[in-house]
Amino acid sequence: MTNQLISFIQEYYKTRDFIPLHAPVFEGNERKYVLDTLDSTFVSSVGRYVDEFEKQVADYTKAKHAIATVNGTAALHTALYLSGVKTGDLVITQALTFVATCNAIAYLGADPVFVDVNRETLGLCPKALLNYLEEHCEIRDQVCYHKNGARVSAAVVMHTFGHPAKVVELKKVCDGYFIELIEDAAESLGSLYRGQHTGTFATMSALSFNGNKVITTGGGGMILCNEDSVSHRAKHLTTTAKQPHPYEFYHDEIAFNYRMPNINAALGCAQLEQLNKYIENKRMLASLYQSELVASDLEFIVEPQHARSNYWLNAVLCPSKQYRDEMLSKTNQAGVMTRPVWQLMHTLPMFKNSLRGPLINSVFLAERLVNLPSSVSISR
């Protein structure tokens, strides 16, 4: 089956040269807008494209506010900070995630707690979350505490590979335990759950516009929120807490220099003009993969029930870890870039002692999942 899959991918992308996992596409106004920033000399954090990009992303996602940041990790760090996560707190998240999710938690002196994912969505499982909270936590004065005495202040769900997690159900569980839910929507721009854009269910969420995402600003991120006060605080904190003044430099608290440069936002504005077309193209590729693999021993991961996925990265499940390893070796030797899922977070040295519940689904997926080339094909 691997040889057949390699041939299918080479035919789809019309090349026998190296095929990356996910490459950016620049076929619109990218050059025009970026050159405009160069001509204006406003290439850093001041310029009209930053405001325009924020407005366009808010309009697209139907979030009330969008605050641009230098990358997705900065957006998530700020969201966790604003949610009140403090040193010594516990933040529940999934072990099957990119390391930036846990790094952002650690930046605040908090510790991650790993709970299992849902097999269908690949995201944090509401049942596993509820089971963990019922077994290990208690509520005192509308605050959730772990039985070890630490406060559980937040939970972070990631919409893995663009597939929406069961975020409505997760929010219900979190609300019941007075835990702030944060969405790591870095990979899911354009994905919907129950008709609503991912990243707009929780009080705050983080997007990423890294070079390998559905659209890119080169490097960049975004905080989405619906509360005016949260938006104001997020903007203030990510711009070094500088008070407006014609010429004085007055900063009223310790804050972050997380501003997105205007030149990056210009690229984002041009990319956003192509987003609907890109998602349509990616969903078509997902459908072709699914058809190609229907009678094979590989299980193609389809969008969850009640969801529309952007299919950022297409993925298959192999029958075994040995099959996975052989497939990864063969495809990469043929110049077709495939990748396993990330190493589970609790297996990394900095998080090996973190609290965790049973991770049956996470381990199953980590041993069998392979990501396939998922770039937008500009010839289609």
Coordinates of C-alpha atoms in Angstrom, one line a residue:
M1 CA 0.0 0.0 0.0
T2 CA 2.9 2.4 0.7
N3 CA 4.1 2.3 -2.9
Q4 CA 0.6 2.9 -4.1
L5 CA 0.3 5.9 -1.7
I6 CA 3.6 7.3 -2.9
S7 CA 2.5 7.1 -6.5
F8 CA -0.8 8.8 -5.7
I9 CA 0.9 11.7 -3.9
Q10 CA 3.5 12.2 -6.7
E11 CA 0.7 12.2 -9.3
Y12 CA -1.4 14.6 -7.3
Y13 CA 1.5 17.1 -6.9
K14 CA 2.7 16.4 -10.4
T15 CA 6.3 15.9 -9.4
R16 CA 8.9 13.2 -8.5
D17 CA 11.0 15.8 -6.7
F18 CA 10.8 16.3 -3.0
I19 CA 7.3 16.8 -1.7
P20 CA 7.1 18.7 1.7
L21 CA 4.5 18.0 4.4
H22 CA 3.0 21.5 4.1
A23 CA 4.5 24.3 2.1
P24 CA 3.2 27.9 1.9
V25 CA 1.6 29.1 -1.3
F26 CA 2.0 32.7 -2.5
E27 CA -0.2 33.4 -5.6
G28 CA -2.1 36.6 -4.6
N29 CA -1.2 40.0 -3.4
E30 CA 1.6 39.0 -1.1
R31 CA 4.3 40.7 -3.0
K32 CA 2.2 43.9 -3.6
Y33 CA 1.3 44.3 0.1
V34 CA 4.8 43.5 1.4
L35 CA 6.4 45.9 -1.0
D36 CA 3.9 48.5 0.2
T37 CA 5.2 48.2 3.7
L38 CA 8.7 48.6 2.4
D39 CA 7.8 51.7 0.5
S40 CA 6.0 53.1 3.6
T41 CA 9.0 52.3 5.8
F42 CA 6.5 51.0 8.4
V43 CA 7.8 47.5 8.6
S44 CA 7.7 47.0 12.4
S45 CA 4.9 47.1 14.9
V46 CA 3.3 50.3 13.6
G47 CA 1.4 50.2 10.3
R48 CA -2.1 49.9 8.8
Y49 CA -1.8 46.2 7.9
V50 CA -1.7 45.1 11.6
D51 CA -5.0 46.7 12.3
E52 CA -6.4 45.5 9.0
F53 CA -5.3 41.9 9.6
E54 CA -6.8 41.9 13.1
K55 CA -10.1 43.2 11.7
Q56 CA -10.2 40.7 8.9
V57 CA -9.4 37.7 11.1
A58 CA -12.1 38.8 13.6
D59 CA -14.6 39.1 10.8
Y60 CA -13.7 35.8 9.3
T61 CA -13.9 33.9 12.6
K62 CA -16.8 36.0 13.9
A63 CA -14.8 36.7 17.1
K64 CA -15.5 40.1 18.5
H65 CA -11.8 40.9 18.9
A66 CA -8.5 39.7 17.4
I67 CA -5.1 40.8 18.8
A68 CA -2.1 40.0 16.6
T69 CA 1.1 38.6 18.2
V70 CA 4.6 37.7 17.0
N71 CA 3.7 33.9 17.0
G72 CA 1.1 31.4 18.3
T73 CA 3.1 30.6 21.4
A74 CA 3.0 34.2 22.4
A75 CA -0.7 34.3 21.9
L76 CA -1.2 31.2 24.1
H77 CA 1.1 32.5 26.8
T78 CA -0.8 35.8 26.9
A79 CA -4.1 34.0 27.0
L80 CA -3.0 31.8 29.9
Y81 CA -1.6 34.8 31.7
L82 CA -4.9 36.8 31.3
S83 CA -6.9 33.8 32.5
G84 CA -5.1 34.0 35.8
V85 CA -2.7 31.1 35.7
K86 CA 0.0 31.6 38.4
T87 CA 3.1 29.9 39.7
G88 CA 2.3 26.6 41.3
D89 CA -1.0 26.2 39.5
L90 CA -2.0 23.1 37.5
V91 CA -3.2 23.4 33.9
I92 CA -4.9 20.4 32.3
T93 CA -4.1 19.7 28.7
Q94 CA -3.5 16.8 26.3
A95 CA -0.3 14.8 26.1
L96 CA -0.8 14.5 22.3
T97 CA 0.1 18.1 21.4
F98 CA 2.9 20.2 20.1
V99 CA 5.4 21.2 22.8
A100 CA 4.5 24.9 22.5
T101 CA 1.2 24.2 24.4
C102 CA 3.1 22.9 27.4
N103 CA 5.9 25.5 27.1
A104 CA 3.4 28.3 27.4
I105 CA 2.0 26.7 30.6
A106 CA 5.6 26.4 32.0
Y107 CA 6.4 30.0 31.2
L108 CA 4.0 31.0 34.0
G109 CA 5.5 28.6 36.5
A110 CA 2.5 26.3 36.3
D111 CA 2.6 22.6 35.7
P112 CA 0.7 20.6 33.0
V113 CA -1.6 17.7 33.9
F114 CA -2.1 15.3 31.0
V115 CA -5.5 13.9 30.2
D116 CA -6.4 11.6 27.4
V117 CA -7.6 12.6 23.9
N118 CA -10.7 11.5 22.1
R119 CA -10.1 9.0 19.3
E120 CA -12.5 10.7 16.9
T121 CA -11.3 14.3 17.3
L122 CA -7.7 13.7 18.5
G123 CA -8.3 16.5 21.0
L124 CA -8.9 16.6 24.7
C125 CA -11.6 14.1 25.7
P126 CA -14.5 15.6 27.7
K127 CA -15.2 12.2 29.4
A128 CA -11.6 11.7 30.3
L129 CA -11.4 15.2 31.7
L130 CA -14.6 14.7 33.8
N131 CA -13.3 11.4 35.1
Y132 CA -10.0 12.9 36.1
L133 CA -11.6 15.9 37.8
E134 CA -14.0 13.6 39.7
E135 CA -11.3 11.3 40.9
H136 CA -8.5 13.8 41.7
C137 CA -10.1 17.2 42.3
E138 CA -12.5 19.1 44.5
I139 CA -14.2 22.5 44.6
R140 CA -13.8 24.8 47.5
D141 CA -15.3 28.3 47.4
Q142 CA -15.7 28.1 43.6
V143 CA -12.1 27.2 43.1
C144 CA -10.9 23.8 41.8
Y145 CA -8.1 22.2 43.7
H146 CA -6.2 19.0 43.1
K147 CA -6.0 16.6 46.0
N148 CA -2.3 17.5 46.2
G149 CA -3.3 21.0 47.2
A150 CA -2.5 22.8 44.0
R151 CA -5.1 25.0 42.3
V152 CA -6.3 23.8 38.9
S153 CA -6.8 27.2 37.1
A154 CA -7.2 26.3 33.5
A155 CA -7.5 23.7 30.8
V156 CA -6.1 23.9 27.3
V157 CA -7.6 22.0 24.4
M158 CA -5.9 21.8 21.0
H159 CA -7.8 21.3 17.8
T160 CA -5.3 18.7 16.5
F161 CA -4.4 18.9 12.8
G162 CA -7.4 21.2 12.3
H163 CA -10.0 18.8 13.5
P164 CA -12.3 20.5 16.0
A165 CA -12.4 19.0 19.5
K166 CA -15.6 18.6 21.4
V167 CA -15.3 22.1 22.7
V168 CA -18.9 22.6 23.8
E169 CA -18.8 19.5 26.0
L170 CA -15.3 20.5 27.3
K171 CA -16.5 24.0 28.3
K172 CA -19.5 22.5 30.2
V173 CA -17.1 20.3 32.2
C174 CA -14.7 23.2 32.9
D175 CA -17.5 25.6 33.9
G176 CA -18.8 23.0 36.3
Y177 CA -15.4 22.9 38.0
F178 CA -14.7 26.7 37.8
I179 CA -11.8 26.1 35.4
E180 CA -11.0 28.5 32.6
L181 CA -11.0 26.8 29.2
I182 CA -8.4 28.1 26.6
E183 CA -8.5 26.9 23.0
D184 CA -5.2 26.2 21.3
A185 CA -6.6 26.8 17.8
A186 CA -3.1 27.2 16.2
E187 CA -3.9 24.6 13.5
S188 CA -7.6 25.1 13.0
L189 CA -8.2 28.4 11.2
G190 CA -11.3 27.8 9.0
S191 CA -12.5 24.9 11.0
L192 CA -16.0 24.8 12.5
Y193 CA -17.7 22.9 15.3
R194 CA -21.5 22.9 15.3
G195 CA -21.3 25.8 12.8
Q196 CA -19.1 28.0 14.9
H197 CA -15.5 28.8 14.3
T198 CA -13.0 27.1 16.5
G199 CA -11.3 29.5 18.9
T200 CA -14.6 31.4 19.7
F201 CA -16.0 29.0 22.3
A202 CA -13.6 29.8 25.1
T203 CA -13.0 33.2 26.7
M204 CA -9.7 33.3 24.8
S205 CA -7.9 31.3 22.2
A206 CA -4.7 31.3 20.2
L207 CA -4.1 31.1 16.4
S208 CA -0.8 30.5 14.6
F209 CA 0.4 31.8 11.2
N210 CA 3.7 30.0 11.1
G211 CA 5.1 29.1 7.7
N212 CA 3.5 25.6 7.8
K213 CA 0.0 26.7 8.6
V214 CA -3.1 27.0 6.3
I215 CA -2.1 30.6 5.8
T216 CA 1.1 32.2 7.0
T217 CA 2.5 35.6 8.0
G218 CA 6.0 34.1 8.1
G219 CA 5.8 34.1 11.8
G220 CA 2.8 35.3 13.7
G221 CA -0.2 34.5 15.9
M222 CA -3.5 35.9 17.1
I223 CA -5.5 36.0 20.3
L224 CA -9.3 35.7 19.8
C225 CA -11.7 36.9 22.5
N226 CA -15.2 38.2 22.8
E227 CA -15.0 40.5 25.9
D228 CA -14.0 44.1 25.5
S229 CA -12.1 44.2 28.8
V230 CA -10.1 41.1 27.8
S231 CA -9.2 42.5 24.4
H232 CA -8.0 45.8 25.9
R233 CA -5.8 44.0 28.4
A234 CA -4.4 41.6 25.7
K235 CA -3.5 44.5 23.5
H236 CA -1.9 46.5 26.4
L237 CA 0.1 43.5 27.6
T238 CA 1.4 42.5 24.2
T239 CA 2.6 46.0 23.4
T240 CA 4.8 46.4 26.5
A241 CA 2.1 48.0 28.6
K242 CA 2.9 51.4 27.1
Q243 CA 0.5 54.2 27.9
P244 CA -0.5 56.3 24.8
H245 CA 1.4 59.6 24.7
P246 CA 2.7 61.8 21.9
Y247 CA 6.3 61.3 23.0
E248 CA 6.7 60.0 26.5
F249 CA 7.6 56.3 27.2
Y250 CA 5.5 55.3 30.2
H251 CA 4.8 51.6 30.9
D252 CA 2.5 50.8 33.8
E253 CA 3.3 47.1 34.4
I254 CA 5.6 44.3 33.4
A255 CA 4.4 43.1 30.1
F256 CA 5.4 41.4 26.8
N257 CA 6.9 42.7 23.5
Y258 CA 4.7 40.4 21.5
R259 CA 3.6 42.7 18.7
M260 CA 3.3 41.4 15.2
P261 CA 5.3 43.5 12.7
N262 CA 3.5 45.3 9.9
I263 CA 5.4 43.5 7.2
N264 CA 4.1 40.1 8.5
A265 CA 0.6 41.4 8.8
A266 CA 0.8 42.6 5.2
L267 CA 1.6 39.0 4.1
G268 CA -1.3 37.8 6.3
C269 CA -3.8 40.1 4.6
A270 CA -2.9 38.8 1.2
Q271 CA -3.0 35.2 2.4
L272 CA -6.4 35.7 4.1
E273 CA -7.8 36.7 0.7
Q274 CA -7.1 33.1 -0.5
L275 CA -8.2 31.2 2.6
N276 CA -11.5 30.0 1.5
K277 CA -10.0 28.7 -1.8
Y278 CA -7.2 27.0 0.1
I279 CA -9.6 25.2 2.5
E280 CA -11.7 24.0 -0.4
N281 CA -8.5 22.7 -2.1
K282 CA -7.4 21.0 1.1
R283 CA -10.8 19.4 1.7
M284 CA -10.7 18.1 -1.8
L285 CA -7.3 16.5 -1.2
A286 CA -8.7 14.9 2.0
S287 CA -11.6 13.4 0.0
L288 CA -9.1 12.0 -2.6
Y289 CA -7.0 10.5 0.1
Q290 CA -10.0 8.9 1.7
S291 CA -11.1 7.4 -1.6
E292 CA -7.6 6.2 -2.4
L293 CA -7.3 4.4 1.0
V294 CA -10.9 3.1 1.3
A295 CA -9.9 -0.6 0.7
S296 CA -6.5 -0.4 2.3
D297 CA -5.1 -1.4 5.7
L298 CA -4.7 2.4 6.5
E299 CA -7.5 4.2 8.3
F300 CA -7.9 7.8 7.1
I301 CA -8.8 10.2 9.8
V302 CA -11.9 12.1 8.8
E303 CA -13.5 15.2 10.3
P304 CA -15.4 14.6 13.5
Q305 CA -19.2 14.5 13.8
H306 CA -20.8 18.0 13.9
A307 CA -17.5 19.5 12.5
R308 CA -16.0 21.0 9.4
S309 CA -12.3 20.5 9.4
N310 CA -9.8 22.6 7.5
Y311 CA -7.7 19.3 7.1
W312 CA -4.5 21.2 7.9
L313 CA -2.6 18.0 8.0
N314 CA -4.1 14.8 6.6
A315 CA -3.4 11.8 8.7
V316 CA -3.8 8.0 8.6
L317 CA -3.6 5.3 11.3
C318 CA -1.4 2.3 10.6
P319 CA -2.2 -1.2 11.8
S320 CA 0.9 -1.3 14.1
K321 CA 3.9 0.7 15.1
Q322 CA 6.1 -1.5 13.0
Y323 CA 3.9 -0.8 10.0
R324 CA 4.2 3.0 10.8
D325 CA 7.9 2.9 11.1
E326 CA 8.3 1.1 7.8
M327 CA 5.9 3.5 6.1
L328 CA 7.8 6.5 7.4
S329 CA 11.1 5.1 6.2
K330 CA 9.9 4.2 2.8
T331 CA 8.0 7.4 2.0
N332 CA 10.8 9.7 3.2
Q333 CA 13.4 7.7 1.2
A334 CA 11.2 8.3 -1.9
G335 CA 11.2 12.1 -1.2
V336 CA 7.6 12.1 0.0
M337 CA 7.7 13.8 3.4
T338 CA 5.6 12.1 6.1
R339 CA 5.8 12.5 9.8
P340 CA 4.7 10.7 13.0
V341 CA 2.7 12.6 15.6
W342 CA 4.7 14.5 18.1
Q343 CA 6.4 12.7 21.0
L344 CA 3.8 12.5 23.8
M345 CA 4.5 15.3 26.2
H346 CA 4.9 13.1 29.3
T347 CA 7.7 11.3 27.6
L348 CA 9.8 14.5 27.3
P349 CA 12.4 15.1 30.0
M350 CA 10.9 18.4 31.2
F351 CA 7.4 16.9 31.7
K352 CA 8.2 13.3 32.6
N353 CA 7.1 13.9 36.3
S354 CA 3.9 15.8 35.4
L355 CA 0.6 14.4 36.8
R356 CA -1.4 12.4 34.3
G357 CA -4.5 10.3 33.9
P358 CA -4.7 7.1 31.8
L359 CA -3.5 7.9 28.2
I360 CA -4.7 4.9 26.3
N361 CA -5.9 6.7 23.2
S362 CA -2.9 9.0 23.2
V363 CA -0.4 6.1 23.2
F364 CA -2.5 4.2 20.6
L365 CA -2.4 7.2 18.2
A366 CA 1.2 8.0 18.8
E367 CA 2.3 4.5 17.8
R368 CA 0.2 4.4 14.6
L369 CA -0.5 7.9 13.3
V370 CA 1.3 9.3 10.2
N371 CA 0.8 12.7 8.6
L372 CA 0.7 12.9 4.8
P373 CA 1.6 15.8 2.5
S374 CA -1.1 18.3 2.7
S375 CA 0.0 21.4 0.9
V376 CA -2.4 23.4 -1.2
S377 CA -1.9 22.4 -4.9
I378 CA -1.8 25.7 -6.9
S379 CA -2.4 23.8 -10.1
R380 CA -5.9 22.8 -9.1

